[in-house]
Amino acid sequence: MPIRELQTKPYNDQKSGTAGLRKKVAVFQQPHYLENFLQSVFDVETSLRGKTLIIGGDGRYYNREAIYTAIAMAAANGVAKVVVGQGGLLSTPAASHLIRLRQAGGGFLFTASHNPAGPDGDFGIKFNVAGGGQAPEGLTTRIYEHSKTIQRYRVAEGMNLDLDRRGVQKLEEMEIEVVDCVEDYAALMQSLFDFDRIRDWFRKGGTLRFDAMHAVTGPYAQRILVEQLGAPGSALMNACPLEDFGGGHPDPNLIYARHLVELVNGAGAPDLAAASDGDGDRNMILGRGIFISPGDSLAMLAAHLDKLPGYRGGLKGLARSMPTCRAVDQVAKALRVECHETPTGWKFFANLFDAGRLTLCGEESFGTSSSHTREKDGLWAVLAWLNVLAHTGLSVRQIAQEHWRRFGRHYFARHDYEGLSAAAAASVMQALAEACPQLPGKRYGEWSVTQADEFGYRDPVDGSLAVGQGLSVVFGDAARIVLRQSGTGTEGATLRLYLERCEKLETALDWDANTALAPLAQIAERIVRIGELTGRKAPNLIT
Ligand code: VG1
Ligand code: CO
C-alpha cells in the first residue's frame, strides 16, 4: 500500500478555540482542509511517531470519513498503533481515559460537542495529548502557525479497513485495534462508584430518566445504567446515536432539554433526571420538582464525594472556571482544601490534576468531572449523583436544601447573545474594559463594586500565562457579573453574560433564579450596556 506525499495550500483559518477546531461541515469538506489540520498536528507533535494514537468521535455526520482519513494519515506519519472505537464512536471522556489507559501519545476526537450535526451542521476536531488532556494553548498556537505555511501532507492510499469489526487489523507497519467503545470506560466507572448500592436503589424503587439526545452516550447508558445497574430500559430516552442527532440540539440545558424540566415538574416525575451532550462530556441534573444548576451540582458533589468508593481518601483540591458561580468555593473553605479559579475551557484543569492538586472541578456550561479522566464527563456526573442518592437515602431536593441552608444559595444564569458581528462584540468588551477602573466603590442597588478587571491566569504548575479571559465586576461575595466572548461558535460572534448572586437568608432560599437575578440583570445592562451598544433587546438564550 503506497504512502503518498501530496501537495496542498494553507487555509489560514485553522485556529483552535475553547475546545479544538470547530467549523461548519462544508468548511471541513473543502479539499485537503481536514488533511491540512491533521498534518499540522503530526508535523508539530513529532512525539506521536512510534506511539499509540487513540481515535474516535461523537458519531455525527462526517465522523467516519474523518476517521478513515486520520487513520490513513497516521499510518503515513509513523504512528505505531491506532486504537479506534467500533463504528468510530468514543465519547470524549472515554477517549481521554483510553489515552491514559493505553499510555498513548495522544488522540484525535472528532466532535463539535453539542453543536447541531448533519450536512448543514458543525464538525470539529480536538487533539488531546499524552496524559489525556486537551492540547494546551502553547501547542495549539504552534499547530495553527504551522497550518499557515503547510505545503504537503502524507497519507497511506488504498486502505482496506473495517471500522465495525472489533479486533486487530494491520495497515502496513501500523496496527489498528478496533475496540468496544464502552468496555474500558465502564470498568473505570465500576472502580469509582458503589454499583451494588446503586443497583439496590433501583431495586427499591428509585427512578431515573436519562436522555442521550441521540448522541454518543446512548450505548454507554444502555450498558452501564440498564445492563449493569438494573435500571429499566424505559429509563433511557433517545439512546440510539444518529448522524444528525435526530435533527436536535444535543445541548443539555434549560432550553434544549426543556422537556426534562417539564418531566420533573409533572406527575410521575422520576427521582433523578439527567441528560448529556453530543460527545458525552456535559451533564444536566434534575430531581423531582427541581433543577440543579451546574455550579450547584459541583458544590453539592464536592460536599458528598468522599462518601463514594473512588474518593474515600478525601479531596485534594477543587476548581471551577472563572464564570462558574462561587458555590464550590464555600465547600472548599469548609473542607479546608485549595480551590482554583481557571479560565473557561477544560484544558486549564489538566495541570492541576496531573500535579495531584485537584480531585473535582466544573464549569457553569454543564461540565463536571474528576481526576479519573482529563475531560469533563457527563455519565460520570449522573453516576456520582445516583451514588450520592443511594448512599444518603435523600432526595435531590433534600440534598439541595440542606446544602443551601449550610452554605447559602448561589443563583446563576448565563445570557447568550449569539450571531453578533465581530465589531459589535468587540465594542461591548472594550467599553466594559474601559469602564472597569472607575467601577470599584460604586454602589448599585444593595450592592457595591469591590473589584472590576480583566481575568488573567497564571498556571500554578507550569507558570504559563493566559490573558484576556473575560471581564468581571465583583460585588464582594454577594454578587458578580462576568462578560466574555465565546470561543466555540461557528457563526458570527457570541457574547456571554454571566450573573451570580448569593443569598444566605432562609426566606430567599425558595426564590427561583429569575426572581433572584432580575435586579442584577438590570444592573448588568447599566454597566455592560449590551442592549445600548448592539441594539439587542434581550439575549437569544438564557441557561
Ligand atoms: C463553551 C463553554 C465552556 C466549555 C466549552 C467546550 O465554550 O462555555 O465552558 O468548556 O464550550 O465544551 P465557549 O468558549 O463557547 O464559551 V464542549 O462540551 O463543546 O467540549
Ligand atoms: Co461536549
XYZ file of C-alpha atoms and ligand atoms in Angstrom:
564
model
C 0.000 0.000 0.000
C 1.668 3.188 -1.178
C 2.404 6.135 1.047
C 1.925 9.322 -0.902
C 3.062 12.839 -0.246
C 0.560 15.274 -1.724
C 0.763 18.983 -2.377
C -1.559 21.324 -0.509
C -2.109 25.001 0.237
C -2.763 26.606 3.619
C -6.244 27.791 4.616
C -5.160 30.263 7.322
C -8.272 29.757 9.491
C -7.348 26.653 11.483
C -7.066 28.312 14.861
C -8.355 26.196 17.740
C -10.913 27.778 20.070
C -12.032 26.907 23.599
C -12.198 23.206 22.706
C -10.413 22.438 19.447
C -11.116 23.381 15.853
C -14.820 23.811 15.150
C -16.310 24.742 11.755
C -19.279 24.102 9.513
C -19.203 20.674 7.859
C -18.897 22.415 4.478
C -15.656 24.034 5.628
C -14.205 20.650 6.598
C -15.296 19.232 3.235
C -13.086 21.637 1.290
C -10.208 19.878 -0.486
C -7.397 18.993 1.965
C -8.935 21.039 4.793
C -9.010 18.161 7.250
C -5.701 16.784 5.968
C -4.007 20.146 6.480
C -5.026 20.298 10.119
C -4.089 16.689 10.855
C -0.735 17.028 9.085
C -0.037 20.186 11.072
C -0.538 18.159 14.249
C 1.737 15.335 13.026
C 4.402 17.852 11.971
C 4.365 19.781 15.240
C 3.752 16.953 17.714
C 6.561 14.749 16.416
C 6.397 12.651 19.573
C 3.418 10.783 18.055
C 5.857 8.809 15.902
C 6.274 5.281 17.153
C 3.439 5.736 19.656
C -0.181 4.718 20.031
C -2.862 7.146 18.863
C -6.492 6.989 20.069
C -9.179 7.940 17.562
C -12.923 8.301 17.964
C -15.795 10.689 17.618
C -19.336 11.511 18.615
C -20.839 9.765 15.579
C -22.021 12.890 13.832
C -22.190 13.374 10.077
C -18.659 13.187 8.517
C -17.309 11.235 11.527
C -16.485 8.099 9.555
C -14.845 9.882 6.636
C -12.711 11.915 9.010
C -11.679 8.808 10.943
C -10.633 6.917 7.790
C -8.574 9.928 6.721
C -6.965 10.258 10.153
C -6.016 6.561 10.237
C -4.535 6.655 6.725
C -2.532 9.733 7.671
C -1.404 8.213 10.968
C -0.019 5.220 9.042
C 1.869 7.573 6.720
C 3.248 9.623 9.598
C 4.940 6.884 11.577
C 2.311 6.176 14.237
C 2.877 2.644 15.607
C -0.686 1.802 16.534
C -4.165 3.276 16.324
C -6.877 2.342 18.821
C -10.284 3.334 17.481
C -13.804 2.949 18.827
C -16.018 0.476 16.962
C -18.046 2.262 14.311
C -15.928 5.348 15.025
C -17.620 6.051 18.344
C -15.906 7.199 21.527
C -17.301 9.677 23.989
C -14.892 12.491 24.843
C -14.267 11.298 28.438
C -13.896 7.670 27.276
C -11.339 8.739 24.657
C -9.391 10.695 27.254
C -9.459 7.631 29.516
C -8.194 5.382 26.697
C -5.265 7.737 26.076
C -4.323 7.304 29.716
C -5.002 3.574 29.877
C -3.011 2.740 26.736
C -0.309 5.296 27.539
C -0.918 6.707 24.095
C 0.969 9.645 22.621
C -2.339 11.435 22.079
C -5.711 11.228 20.410
C -7.994 12.773 17.813
C -11.564 13.346 18.986
C -13.924 14.192 16.149
C -16.699 16.253 17.652
C -18.354 19.628 17.671
C -19.817 18.732 21.062
C -23.417 19.922 21.402
C -23.493 21.894 18.141
C -26.092 20.550 15.690
C -24.892 17.976 13.153
C -25.680 16.957 9.589
C -24.565 18.290 6.189
C -25.515 21.839 7.240
C -24.315 21.412 10.811
C -20.946 21.609 12.501
C -17.904 19.399 12.698
C -14.791 19.619 14.836
C -11.521 18.084 15.959
C -9.934 18.065 19.353
C -6.353 16.975 19.658
C -5.581 15.568 23.102
C -2.062 14.931 24.287
C -0.354 12.159 26.250
C -1.972 12.029 29.684
C -5.417 12.565 28.119
C -5.840 16.338 28.398
C -6.654 18.749 25.591
C -3.666 20.258 23.821
C -2.528 23.266 25.859
C -2.645 26.741 24.343
C 1.071 26.901 23.521
C 0.749 23.750 21.433
C -2.446 24.753 19.623
C -0.803 28.062 18.729
C 2.194 26.254 17.233
C -0.127 23.937 15.272
C -2.048 26.948 13.970
C 1.143 28.746 12.936
C 2.306 25.637 11.100
C -1.050 25.274 9.321
C -0.493 28.711 7.775
C 2.583 27.547 5.898
C 1.771 23.910 5.179
C 2.681 22.738 1.648
C 2.244 18.950 1.723
C 0.657 16.123 3.637
C 1.285 12.384 3.862
C -1.310 9.675 3.503
C -1.407 5.898 3.016
C -3.534 5.130 -0.028
C -5.906 2.264 -0.782
C -6.595 1.460 2.855
C -8.860 -1.508 3.460
C -10.233 -1.248 6.972
C -13.418 -2.457 8.607
C -14.284 0.031 11.322
C -17.178 -2.110 12.528
C -15.183 -5.271 13.193
C -13.586 -5.490 16.618
C -10.030 -6.774 16.852
C -6.623 -6.074 15.369
C -6.034 -5.290 11.706
C -2.747 -4.368 10.037
C -2.086 -1.400 7.802
C 1.490 -1.541 6.517
C 3.681 -1.231 9.587
C 0.820 0.129 11.691
C -1.557 -1.900 13.844
C -5.200 -0.835 14.131
C -7.234 -2.094 17.058
C -10.980 -1.580 16.849
C -12.351 -1.621 20.409
C -15.731 -1.693 22.063
C -16.331 1.953 22.914
C -17.864 1.282 26.356
C -15.872 -1.541 27.954
C -12.854 0.240 29.464
C -14.912 3.244 30.437
C -17.491 1.068 32.195
C -14.721 -0.673 34.149
C -13.428 2.726 35.240
C -16.898 3.737 36.466
C -17.158 0.478 38.431
C -13.896 1.284 40.163
C -15.209 4.681 41.285
C -18.792 4.046 42.336
C -20.698 1.628 44.510
C -22.561 -0.303 41.825
C -24.121 -2.702 44.362
C -25.652 0.149 46.266
C -26.968 1.846 43.131
C -28.462 -1.462 41.954
C -30.155 -1.705 45.312
C -31.512 1.812 44.981
C -33.142 0.862 41.687
C -34.455 -2.373 43.159
C -36.110 -0.482 45.987
C -37.946 1.708 43.501
C -35.568 4.588 42.768
C -36.404 6.036 39.354
C -34.251 7.628 36.651
C -34.751 9.150 33.214
C -31.609 9.719 31.187
C -31.726 11.453 27.804
C -28.815 10.629 25.481
C -30.248 13.093 22.934
C -29.479 10.678 20.039
C -25.792 11.292 20.607
C -22.787 9.312 21.773
C -23.839 8.409 25.344
C -26.634 6.064 24.166
C -24.515 2.876 24.151
C -22.780 3.898 27.385
C -26.076 4.469 29.171
C -27.520 1.196 27.852
C -24.544 -0.856 29.079
C -23.930 0.875 32.404
C -27.303 2.124 33.590
C -29.514 -0.623 32.203
C -27.366 -3.763 31.863
C -25.004 -3.246 34.789
C -27.101 -1.235 37.250
C -30.515 -2.672 36.522
C -32.394 0.467 35.501
C -35.349 -0.454 33.282
C -34.923 0.138 29.547
C -37.631 2.775 29.802
C -35.229 4.887 31.896
C -33.399 5.818 28.687
C -34.560 8.313 26.133
C -33.116 8.784 22.633
C -30.428 6.177 23.274
C -29.703 5.433 19.629
C -26.881 7.629 18.240
C -27.814 9.262 14.932
C -25.626 11.119 12.428
C -27.772 14.222 12.734
C -28.692 13.701 16.413
C -32.269 13.285 15.223
C -32.250 16.861 13.977
C -31.977 18.063 17.564
C -29.573 20.186 19.513
C -27.842 17.844 21.998
C -27.078 20.602 24.458
C -28.487 19.604 27.846
C -29.721 22.840 29.367
C -32.940 24.601 30.311
C -33.736 25.413 26.686
C -32.709 22.373 24.646
C -33.703 19.898 27.355
C -36.848 21.780 28.359
C -38.791 18.509 28.187
C -36.832 17.254 31.207
C -37.837 20.310 33.216
C -41.458 19.557 32.329
C -40.939 15.911 33.172
C -39.637 16.581 36.684
C -42.417 19.056 37.343
C -45.189 16.754 36.121
C -46.996 13.758 37.538
C -44.830 10.663 37.738
C -41.587 12.639 37.890
C -38.509 10.430 38.388
C -36.201 10.755 41.389
C -33.372 11.773 39.089
C -33.492 13.097 35.542
C -30.369 13.781 33.521
C -29.024 14.338 30.042
C -25.707 14.503 28.256
C -24.499 16.299 25.132
C -23.281 15.280 21.656
C -19.879 13.975 22.755
C -20.833 12.882 26.268
C -18.841 15.391 28.292
C -21.702 17.593 29.570
C -24.423 16.762 32.070
C -27.676 18.208 33.290
C -29.081 17.129 36.649
C -32.671 17.462 37.857
C -34.624 15.960 40.719
C -38.333 15.743 41.335
C -39.527 19.341 41.025
C -36.032 20.800 40.963
C -33.254 21.766 38.545
C -29.723 21.690 39.929
C -27.585 24.351 38.280
C -24.139 23.116 37.188
C -22.405 25.336 39.765
C -24.623 23.898 42.496
C -24.124 20.358 41.237
C -20.361 20.850 41.507
C -20.643 22.224 45.039
C -23.055 19.530 46.197
C -20.950 16.725 44.752
C -17.892 18.278 46.397
C -19.672 18.160 49.741
C -20.608 14.468 49.341
C -17.848 12.997 47.199
C -15.742 11.484 49.964
C -18.620 9.074 50.683
C -18.136 7.408 47.285
C -15.687 4.490 46.909
C -13.277 6.124 44.453
C -12.891 9.210 46.632
C -12.730 7.865 50.166
C -9.240 9.249 50.591
C -10.730 12.759 50.551
C -10.382 15.611 48.102
C -7.015 17.069 47.121
C -8.474 20.239 45.743
C -11.419 21.797 43.958
C -11.650 24.115 40.965
C -14.103 25.962 38.762
C -13.849 28.074 35.646
C -13.970 31.802 36.324
C -17.599 32.446 35.224
C -18.893 29.468 37.231
C -20.673 30.552 40.409
C -18.680 30.540 43.616
C -20.772 27.918 45.437
C -17.905 25.426 45.354
C -15.565 27.963 46.998
C -17.689 27.727 50.148
C -17.343 23.946 50.229
C -13.578 24.196 49.683
C -13.382 26.546 52.651
C -15.344 24.141 54.847
C -13.268 21.153 53.728
C -10.052 23.188 54.022
C -8.842 22.241 50.563
C -7.383 24.506 47.882
C -9.805 25.972 45.350
C -8.679 27.200 41.934
C -10.290 29.644 39.543
C -9.272 28.889 35.973
C -10.157 30.341 32.560
C -13.072 28.821 30.630
C -12.166 25.544 28.893
C -11.346 22.145 30.347
C -7.703 22.243 29.251
C -6.871 24.571 32.129
C -7.639 21.902 34.739
C -5.197 19.318 33.341
C -2.006 20.532 35.010
C -3.700 20.745 38.410
C -4.927 17.159 38.064
C -1.515 15.938 36.935
C 0.152 17.714 39.854
C -2.172 15.960 42.316
C -3.731 19.236 43.437
C -7.237 18.668 42.140
C -9.917 15.990 42.559
C -13.163 17.566 41.340
C -13.929 20.557 39.129
C -16.606 22.033 36.942
C -17.867 24.711 34.617
C -21.183 26.532 34.506
C -21.673 25.195 30.960
C -22.921 21.860 32.328
C -19.472 20.345 32.765
C -18.325 18.353 35.803
C -15.614 15.773 36.237
C -12.880 14.429 38.461
C -9.299 13.230 38.359
C -10.379 9.899 36.811
C -10.037 11.353 33.287
C -8.850 14.628 31.745
C -12.128 15.701 30.180
C -15.441 16.630 31.640
C -17.651 13.591 31.945
C -21.428 13.564 31.582
C -22.216 9.989 32.643
C -19.732 10.186 35.490
C -21.776 13.060 36.939
C -25.010 11.092 36.594
C -23.440 8.083 38.334
C -21.994 10.304 41.055
C -25.459 11.716 41.750
C -27.024 8.238 41.700
C -24.385 7.065 44.156
C -24.984 10.065 46.444
C -28.747 9.410 46.376
C -28.215 5.704 47.062
C -25.735 6.390 49.841
C -27.640 9.116 51.680
C -31.165 7.920 51.032
C -32.098 11.573 50.490
C -33.904 13.086 47.506
C -32.233 15.575 45.162
C -34.347 18.331 46.686
C -33.373 17.395 50.222
C -29.702 17.402 49.309
C -30.071 20.838 47.694
C -31.975 22.374 50.570
C -29.601 21.031 53.149
C -26.711 22.409 51.095
C -28.207 25.883 50.660
C -29.007 26.142 54.346
C -25.463 25.374 55.251
C -23.548 27.287 52.568
C -26.008 29.878 51.259
C -27.587 29.691 47.825
C -25.926 30.851 44.609
C -28.385 31.886 41.930
C -26.851 31.781 38.482
C -27.784 32.432 34.870
C -25.944 32.796 31.604
C -27.310 35.131 28.957
C -26.034 34.417 25.439
C -26.101 36.999 22.665
C -25.465 34.998 19.520
C -24.771 35.955 15.939
C -23.332 39.387 16.702
C -20.879 40.994 14.327
C -17.280 40.738 15.478
C -17.188 44.524 15.696
C -20.299 44.743 17.879
C -18.984 42.082 20.273
C -15.595 43.781 20.452
C -17.167 47.163 21.162
C -19.067 45.780 24.165
C -15.946 44.097 25.532
C -13.911 47.237 25.025
C -16.481 49.537 26.611
C -16.578 47.410 29.751
C -12.792 47.075 29.857
C -12.538 50.863 29.734
C -15.211 51.302 32.411
C -13.673 48.806 34.855
C -11.110 51.109 36.533
C -13.892 53.546 37.542
C -16.250 50.916 38.955
C -14.776 49.899 42.336
C -16.568 51.671 45.191
C -19.665 52.456 43.109
C -22.990 51.415 44.566
C -25.757 49.722 42.554
C -28.932 48.916 44.469
C -27.979 46.893 47.521
C -24.501 46.039 46.195
C -21.161 47.861 45.908
C -18.439 47.012 43.407
C -15.361 45.650 45.154
C -13.350 44.732 42.074
C -13.667 45.106 38.297
C -10.998 43.894 35.888
C -9.888 41.528 33.193
C -9.218 37.942 34.206
C -5.780 36.514 33.555
C -4.480 33.198 34.823
C -1.008 32.101 35.714
C -0.912 28.314 35.734
C 0.404 27.390 39.184
C 2.113 24.299 37.794
C 3.923 25.366 34.624
C 3.796 29.135 35.096
C 2.191 29.783 31.681
C 0.045 32.881 31.451
C -3.392 33.114 29.805
C -4.555 36.695 29.327
C -7.821 38.222 28.091
C -10.005 35.531 29.684
C -13.065 37.702 30.279
C -14.082 40.680 32.403
C -15.640 40.513 35.813
C -17.409 43.007 38.056
C -17.473 41.699 41.604
C -19.765 42.845 44.415
C -17.938 41.112 47.248
C -19.281 37.622 47.984
C -22.828 38.809 47.288
C -22.935 39.080 43.514
C -20.904 39.077 40.334
C -21.274 39.975 36.669
C -18.957 38.355 34.113
C -18.630 39.032 30.394
C -16.670 37.041 27.844
C -16.678 36.112 24.218
C -17.357 32.508 23.194
C -14.588 30.522 21.543
C -16.647 27.621 20.177
C -19.138 29.253 17.806
C -19.057 28.753 14.043
C -21.185 31.734 13.004
C -20.567 35.368 13.961
C -19.572 36.300 17.500
C -21.302 35.266 20.720
C -21.148 37.259 23.937
C -21.852 35.503 27.184
C -23.051 37.483 30.192
C -22.940 35.562 33.463
C -24.939 36.656 36.509
C -24.390 35.314 40.005
C -25.997 36.226 43.286
C -25.501 34.617 46.667
C -28.236 34.731 49.334
C -27.910 33.425 52.849
C -31.385 34.486 54.010
C -33.563 31.492 54.856
C -36.578 33.207 53.276
C -34.718 33.664 49.998
C -33.828 30.014 49.542
C -37.037 29.211 47.723
C -36.831 32.009 45.158
C -36.467 30.957 41.574
C -33.362 32.065 39.709
C -35.233 34.594 37.541
C -36.682 36.409 40.527
C -33.377 36.419 42.347
C -31.383 37.632 39.362
C -33.785 40.244 37.946
C -32.241 43.198 39.823
C -28.733 42.088 38.877
C -29.723 41.792 35.206
C -30.831 45.439 35.316
C -27.565 46.499 36.882
C -25.676 44.497 34.245
C -27.474 46.379 31.490
C -26.399 49.684 33.058
C -22.788 48.594 33.452
C -22.215 46.372 30.392
C -24.675 48.138 28.043
C -25.163 45.252 25.615
C -28.613 46.496 24.586
C -27.403 50.029 24.078
C -24.270 49.077 22.105
C -25.668 46.247 19.960
C -29.355 47.090 19.660
C -30.245 43.679 21.092
C -33.160 43.995 23.497
C -32.734 40.549 25.014
C -30.390 37.549 24.922
C -31.114 34.694 22.475
C -30.656 32.129 25.156
C -30.804 32.036 28.938
C -29.407 28.925 30.575
C -18.100 26.635 25.841
C -18.283 26.688 27.344
C -17.045 26.152 28.042
C -16.744 24.734 27.538
C -16.619 24.750 26.031
C -16.432 23.363 25.460
O -17.026 27.480 25.456
O -18.564 27.996 27.777
O -17.259 26.178 29.428
O -15.556 24.253 28.108
O -17.804 25.310 25.450
O -17.453 22.482 25.831
P -17.260 28.982 24.889
O -15.873 29.492 24.569
O -18.154 28.872 23.698
O -17.921 29.737 25.982
V -17.843 21.170 24.871
O -18.963 20.279 25.613
O -18.017 21.882 23.467
O -16.371 20.287 24.666
Co -19.340 18.460 24.746
